[in-house]
PDB file of C-alpha atoms in Angstrom:
ATOM      1  CA  MET A  18    -114.566  56.574 128.697  1.00 85.00           C
ATOM      2  CA  THR A  19    -117.860  57.763 127.176  1.00 95.00           C
ATOM      3  CA  ARG A  20    -119.315  60.982 128.523  1.00 95.00           C
ATOM      4  CA  THR A  21    -122.640  62.682 127.967  1.00 96.00           C
ATOM      5  CA  TRP A  22    -122.624  65.758 125.751  1.00 96.00           C
ATOM      6  CA  THR A  23    -124.291  68.774 127.353  1.00 93.00           C
ATOM      7  CA  PRO A  24    -125.878  71.201 124.880  1.00 92.00           C
ATOM      8  CA  GLY A  25    -124.764  74.766 125.421  1.00 88.00           C
ATOM      9  CA  SER A  26    -121.581  73.853 127.302  1.00 90.00           C
ATOM     10  CA  PRO A  27    -118.108  74.253 125.748  1.00 90.00           C
ATOM     11  CA  ASP A  28    -116.619  70.926 124.711  1.00 95.00           C
ATOM     12  CA  GLU A  29    -112.997  70.548 123.629  1.00 96.00           C
ATOM     13  CA  ALA A  30    -113.667  67.429 121.529  1.00 97.00           C
ATOM     14  CA  VAL A  31    -116.476  69.138 119.621  1.00 97.00           C
ATOM     15  CA  THR A  32    -114.356  72.239 119.016  1.00 97.00           C
ATOM     16  CA  ALA A  33    -111.419  70.111 117.842  1.00 97.00           C
ATOM     17  CA  ILE A  34    -113.485  68.194 115.285  1.00 98.00           C
ATOM     18  CA  ALA A  35    -115.086  71.439 114.066  1.00 97.00           C
ATOM     19  CA  ARG A  36    -111.608  72.875 113.437  1.00 97.00           C
ATOM     20  CA  THR A  37    -109.988  69.858 111.762  1.00 98.00           C
ATOM     21  CA  PRO A  38    -108.574  70.833 108.341  1.00 97.00           C
ATOM     22  CA  VAL A  39    -110.678  68.339 106.336  1.00 98.00           C
ATOM     23  CA  LEU A  40    -113.862  67.179 108.041  1.00 98.00           C
ATOM     24  CA  LEU A  41    -116.085  64.214 107.207  1.00 98.00           C
ATOM     25  CA  VAL A  42    -119.405  64.060 109.059  1.00 98.00           C
ATOM     26  CA  ALA A  43    -120.791  60.533 108.691  1.00 98.00           C
ATOM     27  CA  LEU A  44    -124.215  59.695 110.105  1.00 98.00           C
ATOM     28  CA  ASP A  45    -126.200  56.530 110.493  1.00 98.00           C
ATOM     29  CA  PHE A  46    -129.763  57.208 109.363  1.00 98.00           C
ATOM     30  CA  ASP A  47    -132.350  55.228 111.333  1.00 96.00           C
ATOM     31  CA  GLY A  48    -132.278  56.219 114.993  1.00 97.00           C
ATOM     32  CA  THR A  49    -129.657  58.900 114.343  1.00 98.00           C
ATOM     33  CA  ALA A  50    -130.733  61.266 111.563  1.00 98.00           C
ATOM     34  CA  SER A  51    -134.301  60.003 111.900  1.00 98.00           C
ATOM     35  CA  PRO A  52    -136.231  58.772 114.923  1.00 96.00           C
ATOM     36  CA  LEU A  53    -137.030  55.056 114.823  1.00 93.00           C
ATOM     37  CA  VAL A  54    -140.445  54.478 113.226  1.00 92.00           C
ATOM     38  CA  ALA A  55    -142.709  51.469 112.826  1.00 87.00           C
ATOM     39  CA  ASP A  56    -142.820  51.722 109.020  1.00 90.00           C
ATOM     40  CA  PRO A  57    -139.185  51.624 107.809  1.00 89.00           C
ATOM     41  CA  MET A  58    -139.880  53.511 104.580  1.00 93.00           C
ATOM     42  CA  SER A  59    -141.567  56.403 106.404  1.00 96.00           C
ATOM     43  CA  ALA A  60    -138.291  57.409 108.103  1.00 97.00           C
ATOM     44  CA  ARG A  61    -137.101  60.926 107.299  1.00 98.00           C
ATOM     45  CA  ALA A  62    -134.291  63.092 108.645  1.00 98.00           C
ATOM     46  CA  LEU A  63    -135.387  65.533 111.320  1.00 98.00           C
ATOM     47  CA  PRO A  64    -135.652  69.094 109.948  1.00 98.00           C
ATOM     48  CA  GLU A  65    -132.879  70.332 112.243  1.00 97.00           C
ATOM     49  CA  ILE A  66    -130.566  67.569 111.023  1.00 98.00           C
ATOM     50  CA  ALA A  67    -131.399  68.193 107.374  1.00 98.00           C
ATOM     51  CA  ASP A  68    -130.664  71.882 107.963  1.00 98.00           C
ATOM     52  CA  ALA A  69    -127.318  71.199 109.663  1.00 98.00           C
ATOM     53  CA  VAL A  70    -126.321  68.738 106.930  1.00 98.00           C
ATOM     54  CA  ALA A  71    -127.088  71.372 104.288  1.00 98.00           C
ATOM     55  CA  ARG A  72    -125.035  73.987 106.182  1.00 98.00           C
ATOM     56  CA  LEU A  73    -122.069  71.652 106.569  1.00 98.00           C
ATOM     57  CA  ALA A  74    -122.123  70.343 103.006  1.00 97.00           C
ATOM     58  CA  VAL A  75    -121.481  73.790 101.490  1.00 97.00           C
ATOM     59  CA  LEU A  76    -118.490  74.591 103.689  1.00 97.00           C
ATOM     60  CA  PRO A  77    -114.961  74.268 102.252  1.00 96.00           C
ATOM     61  CA  ASP A  78    -113.061  71.072 103.065  1.00 97.00           C
ATOM     62  CA  THR A  79    -116.183  69.529 104.545  1.00 98.00           C
ATOM     63  CA  GLU A  80    -117.987  66.367 103.422  1.00 98.00           C
ATOM     64  CA  VAL A  81    -121.185  64.804 104.741  1.00 98.00           C
ATOM     65  CA  ALA A  82    -122.248  61.187 104.328  1.00 98.00           C
ATOM     66  CA  TYR A  83    -125.072  58.922 105.407  1.00 98.00           C
ATOM     67  CA  VAL A  84    -123.749  55.465 106.276  1.00 98.00           C
ATOM     68  CA  SER A  85    -126.578  52.951 106.553  1.00 96.00           C
ATOM     69  CA  GLY A  86    -127.506  49.310 106.418  1.00 93.00           C
ATOM     70  CA  ARG A  87    -130.274  50.247 104.011  1.00 93.00           C
ATOM     71  CA  SER A  88    -129.952  49.316 100.367  1.00 93.00           C
ATOM     72  CA  LEU A  89    -128.850  52.331  98.366  1.00 95.00           C
ATOM     73  CA  VAL A  90    -132.174  52.674  96.557  1.00 94.00           C
ATOM     74  CA  HIS A  91    -134.064  52.771  99.868  1.00 95.00           C
ATOM     75  CA  LEU A  92    -131.516  55.067 101.496  1.00 97.00           C
ATOM     76  CA  ARG A  93    -131.897  57.559  98.668  1.00 97.00           C
ATOM     77  CA  GLU A  94    -135.672  57.511  99.146  1.00 97.00           C
ATOM     78  CA  ILE A  95    -135.742  58.041 102.907  1.00 97.00           C
ATOM     79  CA  ALA A  96    -132.909  60.605 102.787  1.00 98.00           C
ATOM     80  CA  GLU A  97    -134.829  62.487 100.061  1.00 98.00           C
ATOM     81  CA  HIS A  98    -131.594  62.401  98.132  1.00 98.00           C
ATOM     82  CA  SER A  99    -131.567  64.030  94.689  1.00 97.00           C
ATOM     83  CA  ASP A 100    -129.174  63.516  91.790  1.00 97.00           C
ATOM     84  CA  ASP A 101    -127.532  66.883  92.493  1.00 97.00           C
ATOM     85  CA  SER A 102    -127.103  66.284  96.224  1.00 98.00           C
ATOM     86  CA  PRO A 103    -123.707  67.101  97.770  1.00 98.00           C
ATOM     87  CA  VAL A 104    -124.182  64.299 100.343  1.00 98.00           C
ATOM     88  CA  ILE A 105    -122.266  61.020  99.960  1.00 98.00           C
ATOM     89  CA  LEU A 106    -124.178  57.790 100.566  1.00 98.00           C
ATOM     90  CA  ALA A 107    -122.823  54.463 101.788  1.00 97.00           C
ATOM     91  CA  GLY A 108    -125.544  51.818 101.685  1.00 95.00           C
ATOM     92  CA  SER A 109    -125.745  48.117 102.549  1.00 93.00           C
ATOM     93  CA  HIS A 110    -123.244  48.615 105.405  1.00 91.00           C
ATOM     94  CA  GLY A 111    -120.597  49.882 102.983  1.00 92.00           C
ATOM     95  CA  ALA A 112    -121.148  47.550 100.035  1.00 92.00           C
ATOM     96  CA  GLN A 113    -122.735  50.337  97.930  1.00 94.00           C
ATOM     97  CA  TYR A 114    -121.764  53.975  97.379  1.00 96.00           C
ATOM     98  CA  TRP A 115    -123.107  57.121  95.731  1.00 97.00           C
ATOM     99  CA  PHE A 116    -120.753  60.070  95.188  1.00 97.00           C
ATOM    100  CA  PRO A 117    -121.645  63.673  94.261  1.00 97.00           C
ATOM    101  CA  GLY A 118    -120.968  64.426  90.619  1.00 95.00           C
ATOM    102  CA  GLU A 119    -120.480  60.730  89.840  1.00 95.00           C
ATOM    103  CA  GLY A 120    -123.555  58.865  91.003  1.00 96.00           C
ATOM    104  CA  GLU A 121    -123.717  55.251  92.047  1.00 93.00           C
ATOM    105  CA  ALA A 122    -120.519  53.230  92.137  1.00 88.00           C
ATOM    106  CA  ASP A 123    -120.817  49.777  90.640  1.00 67.00           C
ATOM    107  CA  ALA A 124    -121.408  47.017  93.186  1.00 70.00           C
ATOM    108  CA  ALA A 125    -120.739  43.589  91.737  1.00 70.00           C
ATOM    109  CA  GLU A 126    -123.039  40.664  92.502  1.00 74.00           C
ATOM    110  CA  SER A 127    -122.680  37.218  90.991  1.00 76.00           C
ATOM    111  CA  GLU A 128    -125.575  35.549  89.214  1.00 85.00           C
ATOM    112  CA  GLN A 129    -125.459  32.765  91.805  1.00 87.00           C
ATOM    113  CA  GLU A 130    -125.795  35.235  94.697  1.00 86.00           C
ATOM    114  CA  ARG A 131    -128.648  37.038  92.947  1.00 87.00           C
ATOM    115  CA  ASP A 132    -130.529  33.806  92.253  1.00 93.00           C
ATOM    116  CA  LEU A 133    -130.129  32.625  95.846  1.00 94.00           C
ATOM    117  CA  ARG A 134    -131.336  35.952  97.199  1.00 91.00           C
ATOM    118  CA  GLU A 135    -134.453  35.861  95.029  1.00 94.00           C
ATOM    119  CA  SER A 136    -135.124  32.244  95.995  1.00 96.00           C
ATOM    120  CA  LEU A 137    -134.777  33.073  99.684  1.00 96.00           C
ATOM    121  CA  PHE A 138    -137.149  35.995  99.335  1.00 95.00           C
ATOM    122  CA  ASP A 139    -139.683  33.708  97.660  1.00 96.00           C
ATOM    123  CA  GLU A 140    -139.446  31.284 100.596  1.00 97.00           C
ATOM    124  CA  LEU A 141    -139.460  33.881 103.374  1.00 97.00           C
ATOM    125  CA  GLU A 142    -142.297  36.033 102.066  1.00 96.00           C
ATOM    126  CA  PRO A 143    -145.086  33.434 102.574  1.00 97.00           C
ATOM    127  CA  LEU A 144    -143.430  32.151 105.748  1.00 97.00           C
ATOM    128  CA  LEU A 145    -143.603  35.550 107.445  1.00 97.00           C
ATOM    129  CA  THR A 146    -147.310  35.976 106.751  1.00 96.00           C
ATOM    130  CA  GLU A 147    -147.742  33.644 109.738  1.00 96.00           C
ATOM    131  CA  TYR A 148    -146.258  36.316 112.034  1.00 97.00           C
ATOM    132  CA  PRO A 149    -148.491  39.435 112.218  1.00 97.00           C
ATOM    133  CA  GLY A 150    -146.601  42.700 112.233  1.00 96.00           C
ATOM    134  CA  VAL A 151    -143.290  41.218 111.039  1.00 96.00           C
ATOM    135  CA  GLU A 152    -142.188  42.715 107.733  1.00 95.00           C
ATOM    136  CA  LEU A 153    -139.765  41.470 105.102  1.00 95.00           C
ATOM    137  CA  GLU A 154    -137.473  43.942 103.332  1.00 92.00           C
ATOM    138  CA  ARG A 155    -135.827  43.119 100.012  1.00 90.00           C
ATOM    139  CA  LYS A 156    -132.226  44.361 100.166  1.00 87.00           C
ATOM    140  CA  THR A 157    -129.739  44.642  97.326  1.00 86.00           C
ATOM    141  CA  PHE A 158    -127.491  41.937  98.778  1.00 88.00           C
ATOM    142  CA  GLY A 159    -129.841  40.147 101.143  1.00 90.00           C
ATOM    143  CA  VAL A 160    -132.956  40.406 103.280  1.00 95.00           C
ATOM    144  CA  GLY A 161    -134.082  42.343 106.341  1.00 93.00           C
ATOM    145  CA  ILE A 162    -136.782  41.269 108.784  1.00 96.00           C
ATOM    146  CA  HIS A 163    -138.388  44.081 110.790  1.00 93.00           C
ATOM    147  CA  GLY A 164    -140.132  43.245 114.051  1.00 94.00           C
ATOM    148  CA  ARG A 165    -140.954  46.674 115.464  1.00 89.00           C
ATOM    149  CA  PRO A 166    -144.680  46.637 114.590  1.00 90.00           C
ATOM    150  CA  ALA A 167    -145.109  43.102 116.025  1.00 94.00           C
ATOM    151  CA  ASP A 168    -145.640  41.729 119.509  1.00 96.00           C
ATOM    152  CA  PRO A 169    -142.173  40.878 120.901  1.00 95.00           C
ATOM    153  CA  ALA A 170    -143.070  37.190 121.292  1.00 97.00           C
ATOM    154  CA  VAL A 171    -144.211  37.053 117.661  1.00 97.00           C
ATOM    155  CA  GLU A 172    -140.995  38.824 116.619  1.00 96.00           C
ATOM    156  CA  ARG A 173    -138.834  36.268 118.446  1.00 96.00           C
ATOM    157  CA  ALA A 174    -140.675  33.368 116.832  1.00 97.00           C
ATOM    158  CA  ALA A 175    -140.351  34.938 113.380  1.00 97.00           C
ATOM    159  CA  PHE A 176    -136.634  35.578 113.818  1.00 97.00           C
ATOM    160  CA  ALA A 177    -136.129  31.954 114.913  1.00 97.00           C
ATOM    161  CA  ALA A 178    -137.994  30.703 111.834  1.00 97.00           C
ATOM    162  CA  VAL A 179    -135.864  32.893 109.554  1.00 98.00           C
ATOM    163  CA  ASP A 180    -132.679  31.756 111.295  1.00 97.00           C
ATOM    164  CA  GLU A 181    -133.623  28.148 110.516  1.00 97.00           C
ATOM    165  CA  VAL A 182    -134.123  28.928 106.838  1.00 97.00           C
ATOM    166  CA  MET A 183    -130.887  30.855 106.556  1.00 96.00           C
ATOM    167  CA  ALA A 184    -128.829  28.239 108.413  1.00 96.00           C
ATOM    168  CA  ARG A 185    -130.132  25.639 105.991  1.00 96.00           C
ATOM    169  CA  ARG A 186    -129.783  27.621 102.773  1.00 96.00           C
ATOM    170  CA  ALA A 187    -127.248  30.454 103.244  1.00 94.00           C
ATOM    171  CA  ALA A 188    -125.059  29.568 106.211  1.00 94.00           C
ATOM    172  CA  ARG A 189    -122.151  31.705 104.933  1.00 91.00           C
ATOM    173  CA  TRP A 190    -124.141  34.911 104.695  1.00 94.00           C
ATOM    174  CA  ARG A 191    -123.394  37.569 107.304  1.00 91.00           C
ATOM    175  CA  ARG A 192    -125.999  37.784 110.053  1.00 95.00           C
ATOM    176  CA  ARG A 193    -126.625  41.094 111.824  1.00 91.00           C
ATOM    177  CA  THR A 194    -129.047  42.128 114.521  1.00 92.00           C
ATOM    178  CA  GLY A 195    -130.156  45.595 115.493  1.00 87.00           C
ATOM    179  CA  ASP A 196    -133.033  47.338 117.221  1.00 86.00           C
ATOM    180  CA  ARG A 197    -135.841  44.894 116.386  1.00 90.00           C
ATOM    181  CA  ILE A 198    -134.341  43.963 113.050  1.00 92.00           C
ATOM    182  CA  LEU A 199    -132.600  40.847 111.752  1.00 95.00           C
ATOM    183  CA  GLU A 200    -130.527  41.071 108.561  1.00 94.00           C
ATOM    184  CA  PHE A 201    -128.663  38.648 106.334  1.00 95.00           C
ATOM    185  CA  SER A 202    -126.306  39.619 103.515  1.00 89.00           C
ATOM    186  CA  SER A 203    -124.179  37.818 100.964  1.00 89.00           C
ATOM    187  CA  ARG A 204    -121.679  40.671 101.406  1.00 85.00           C
ATOM    188  CA  HIS A 205    -119.542  40.864 104.529  1.00 84.00           C
ATOM    189  CA  GLU A 206    -118.640  44.571 104.541  1.00 86.00           C
ATOM    190  CA  GLY A 207    -119.417  46.459 107.723  1.00 91.00           C
ATOM    191  CA  LYS A 208    -119.594  50.130 108.593  1.00 95.00           C
ATOM    192  CA  ASP A 209    -115.936  49.928 109.616  1.00 95.00           C
ATOM    193  CA  ALA A 210    -115.109  49.275 105.954  1.00 91.00           C
ATOM    194  CA  ALA A 211    -117.312  52.207 104.940  1.00 95.00           C
ATOM    195  CA  ILE A 212    -115.499  54.610 107.285  1.00 97.00           C
ATOM    196  CA  THR A 213    -112.102  53.394 106.056  1.00 96.00           C
ATOM    197  CA  ALA A 214    -113.149  53.809 102.414  1.00 94.00           C
ATOM    198  CA  LEU A 215    -114.630  57.265 102.990  1.00 97.00           C
ATOM    199  CA  ARG A 216    -111.560  58.431 104.897  1.00 98.00           C
ATOM    200  CA  ALA A 217    -109.389  57.470 101.938  1.00 96.00           C
ATOM    201  CA  ARG A 218    -111.821  58.968  99.440  1.00 96.00           C
ATOM    202  CA  THR A 219    -112.215  62.345 101.165  1.00 98.00           C
ATOM    203  CA  GLY A 220    -108.751  62.743 102.704  1.00 98.00           C
ATOM    204  CA  ALA A 221    -110.435  63.557 106.010  1.00 98.00           C
ATOM    205  CA  THR A 222    -108.143  64.631 108.841  1.00 98.00           C
ATOM    206  CA  GLY A 223    -111.034  64.157 111.244  1.00 98.00           C
ATOM    207  CA  ILE A 224    -114.279  62.178 111.113  1.00 98.00           C
ATOM    208  CA  LEU A 225    -117.382  62.641 113.192  1.00 98.00           C
ATOM    209  CA  PHE A 226    -119.419  59.445 113.118  1.00 98.00           C
ATOM    210  CA  ALA A 227    -122.743  59.129 114.930  1.00 98.00           C
ATOM    211  CA  GLY A 228    -124.876  56.025 115.327  1.00 98.00           C
ATOM    212  CA  ASP A 229    -127.340  54.369 117.665  1.00 97.00           C
ATOM    213  CA  ASP A 230    -127.139  50.621 117.149  1.00 94.00           C
ATOM    214  CA  VAL A 231    -124.939  47.535 117.305  1.00 93.00           C
ATOM    215  CA  THR A 232    -123.794  47.759 113.683  1.00 93.00           C
ATOM    216  CA  ASP A 233    -122.630  51.341 114.247  1.00 97.00           C
ATOM    217  CA  GLU A 234    -120.100  50.108 116.783  1.00 96.00           C
ATOM    218  CA  ASP A 235    -118.080  48.622 113.899  1.00 94.00           C
ATOM    219  CA  ALA A 236    -117.548  52.181 112.640  1.00 97.00           C
ATOM    220  CA  LEU A 237    -116.968  53.668 116.082  1.00 98.00           C
ATOM    221  CA  ARG A 238    -114.222  51.153 116.839  1.00 96.00           C
ATOM    222  CA  VAL A 239    -112.079  52.206 113.856  1.00 97.00           C
ATOM    223  CA  LEU A 240    -112.102  55.917 114.669  1.00 98.00           C
ATOM    224  CA  THR A 241    -108.779  57.475 115.680  1.00 97.00           C
ATOM    225  CA  LYS A 242    -107.763  60.046 118.295  1.00 97.00           C
ATOM    226  CA  ASP A 243    -108.352  62.757 115.688  1.00 97.00           C
ATOM    227  CA  ASP A 244    -111.956  61.661 115.151  1.00 98.00           C
ATOM    228  CA  LEU A 245    -115.100  61.950 117.266  1.00 98.00           C
ATOM    229  CA  GLY A 246    -117.553  59.111 117.848  1.00 98.00           C
ATOM    230  CA  VAL A 247    -121.063  59.838 119.095  1.00 98.00           C
ATOM    231  CA  ARG A 248    -123.538  57.268 120.398  1.00 98.00           C
ATOM    232  CA  VAL A 249    -127.247  58.089 120.272  1.00 98.00           C
ATOM    233  CA  GLY A 250    -129.120  56.617 123.224  1.00 97.00           C
ATOM    234  CA  PRO A 251    -128.171  53.840 125.666  1.00 95.00           C
ATOM    235  CA  GLY A 252    -125.983  50.784 125.205  1.00 93.00           C
ATOM    236  CA  GLU A 253    -122.347  49.790 125.426  1.00 94.00           C
ATOM    237  CA  THR A 254    -120.245  51.870 123.081  1.00 97.00           C
ATOM    238  CA  SER A 255    -116.782  52.855 121.921  1.00 97.00           C
ATOM    239  CA  ALA A 256    -117.938  56.427 121.336  1.00 98.00           C
ATOM    240  CA  THR A 257    -116.413  59.439 123.047  1.00 98.00           C
ATOM    241  CA  LEU A 258    -119.731  61.250 123.446  1.00 98.00           C
ATOM    242  CA  ARG A 259    -123.284  60.133 124.106  1.00 98.00           C
ATOM    243  CA  VAL A 260    -126.437  62.075 123.284  1.00 98.00           C
ATOM    244  CA  GLY A 261    -129.968  61.210 124.234  1.00 97.00           C
ATOM    245  CA  SER A 262    -131.809  61.477 120.931  1.00 97.00           C
ATOM    246  CA  PRO A 263    -131.652  62.335 117.228  1.00 98.00           C
ATOM    247  CA  GLN A 264    -132.847  65.800 118.242  1.00 98.00           C
ATOM    248  CA  GLN A 265    -129.614  66.270 120.184  1.00 98.00           C
ATOM    249  CA  ILE A 266    -127.640  65.107 117.131  1.00 98.00           C
ATOM    250  CA  GLY A 267    -129.292  67.994 115.336  1.00 98.00           C
ATOM    251  CA  GLU A 268    -128.143  70.380 118.079  1.00 97.00           C
ATOM    252  CA  LEU A 269    -124.603  68.973 118.004  1.00 98.00           C
ATOM    253  CA  LEU A 270    -124.318  69.273 114.226  1.00 98.00           C
ATOM    254  CA  GLY A 271    -125.634  72.825 114.430  1.00 97.00           C
ATOM    255  CA  VAL A 272    -122.871  73.725 116.881  1.00 97.00           C
ATOM    256  CA  ILE A 273    -120.233  72.168 114.636  1.00 97.00           C
ATOM    257  CA  ALA A 274    -121.596  73.921 111.547  1.00 97.00           C
ATOM    258  CA  THR A 275    -121.535  77.283 113.336  1.00 97.00           C
ATOM    259  CA  GLU A 276    -118.015  76.816 114.731  1.00 95.00           C
ATOM    260  CA  ARG A 277    -116.663  75.533 111.424  1.00 96.00           C
ATOM    261  CA  ALA A 278    -118.195  78.373 109.425  1.00 95.00           C
ATOM    262  CA  ALA A 279    -116.787  80.937 111.867  1.00 92.00           C
ATOM    263  CA  GLY A 280    -113.340  79.439 111.541  1.00 74.00           C
ATOM    264  CA  ARG A 281    -113.409  79.918 107.773  1.00 66.00           C
ATOM    265  CA  GLU A 282    -114.456  83.552 107.677  1.00 58.00           C
TER     266      GLU A 282
END
């Protein structure tokens, strides 16, 4: 049963995750750390979320990660992520990683996959010029088609045209949909795989994962009774808590940072 989190009210689940011995806070970026924006590359974490992330990241036995469908290079840009950042990154739905003190983990791609991806991009780029407001994103392991700036009818037509191309040329690639975005990837990892990998990597005894979209449900479904899932906004969800906006995620993380810091004094 999902319940709405009320800022300022005591919450046993929030207190429990704040007090877990080893905490991993994992956040989707678009729609969770950042409001949804028309231009995908203009997304930035809200100041209150960036502040809470910074407070959490310096606490003992506490790790913070952004877990996103964005390619790692784009995730680093929108997260304003520097080489000395303490924040872990999982990009491309868990096919790419960046770890503090180590940098980017190698992500293998075959020459055949790379050539097909480039060929598909070359075909889709001129095709999508016929659909005003629809934008093509080059991803490390595939392509993303953004419809938010477009008229919904134009978006639907563009997505149908892309589906035809992909069914003909890359039928085995993984297809994902989100909030006015269509994605295809040669890799089949999901955010569930990212959460599993990060749990093993960090030794977390409790994970807070927050997300707002369909692909985030993969991660929410693999959380355990010792974890806390948070859904941002409406929609069916496996999360324990629901908040109304990224701004409320900032409030929630601030509460957790304060409680966790107090417990380590």
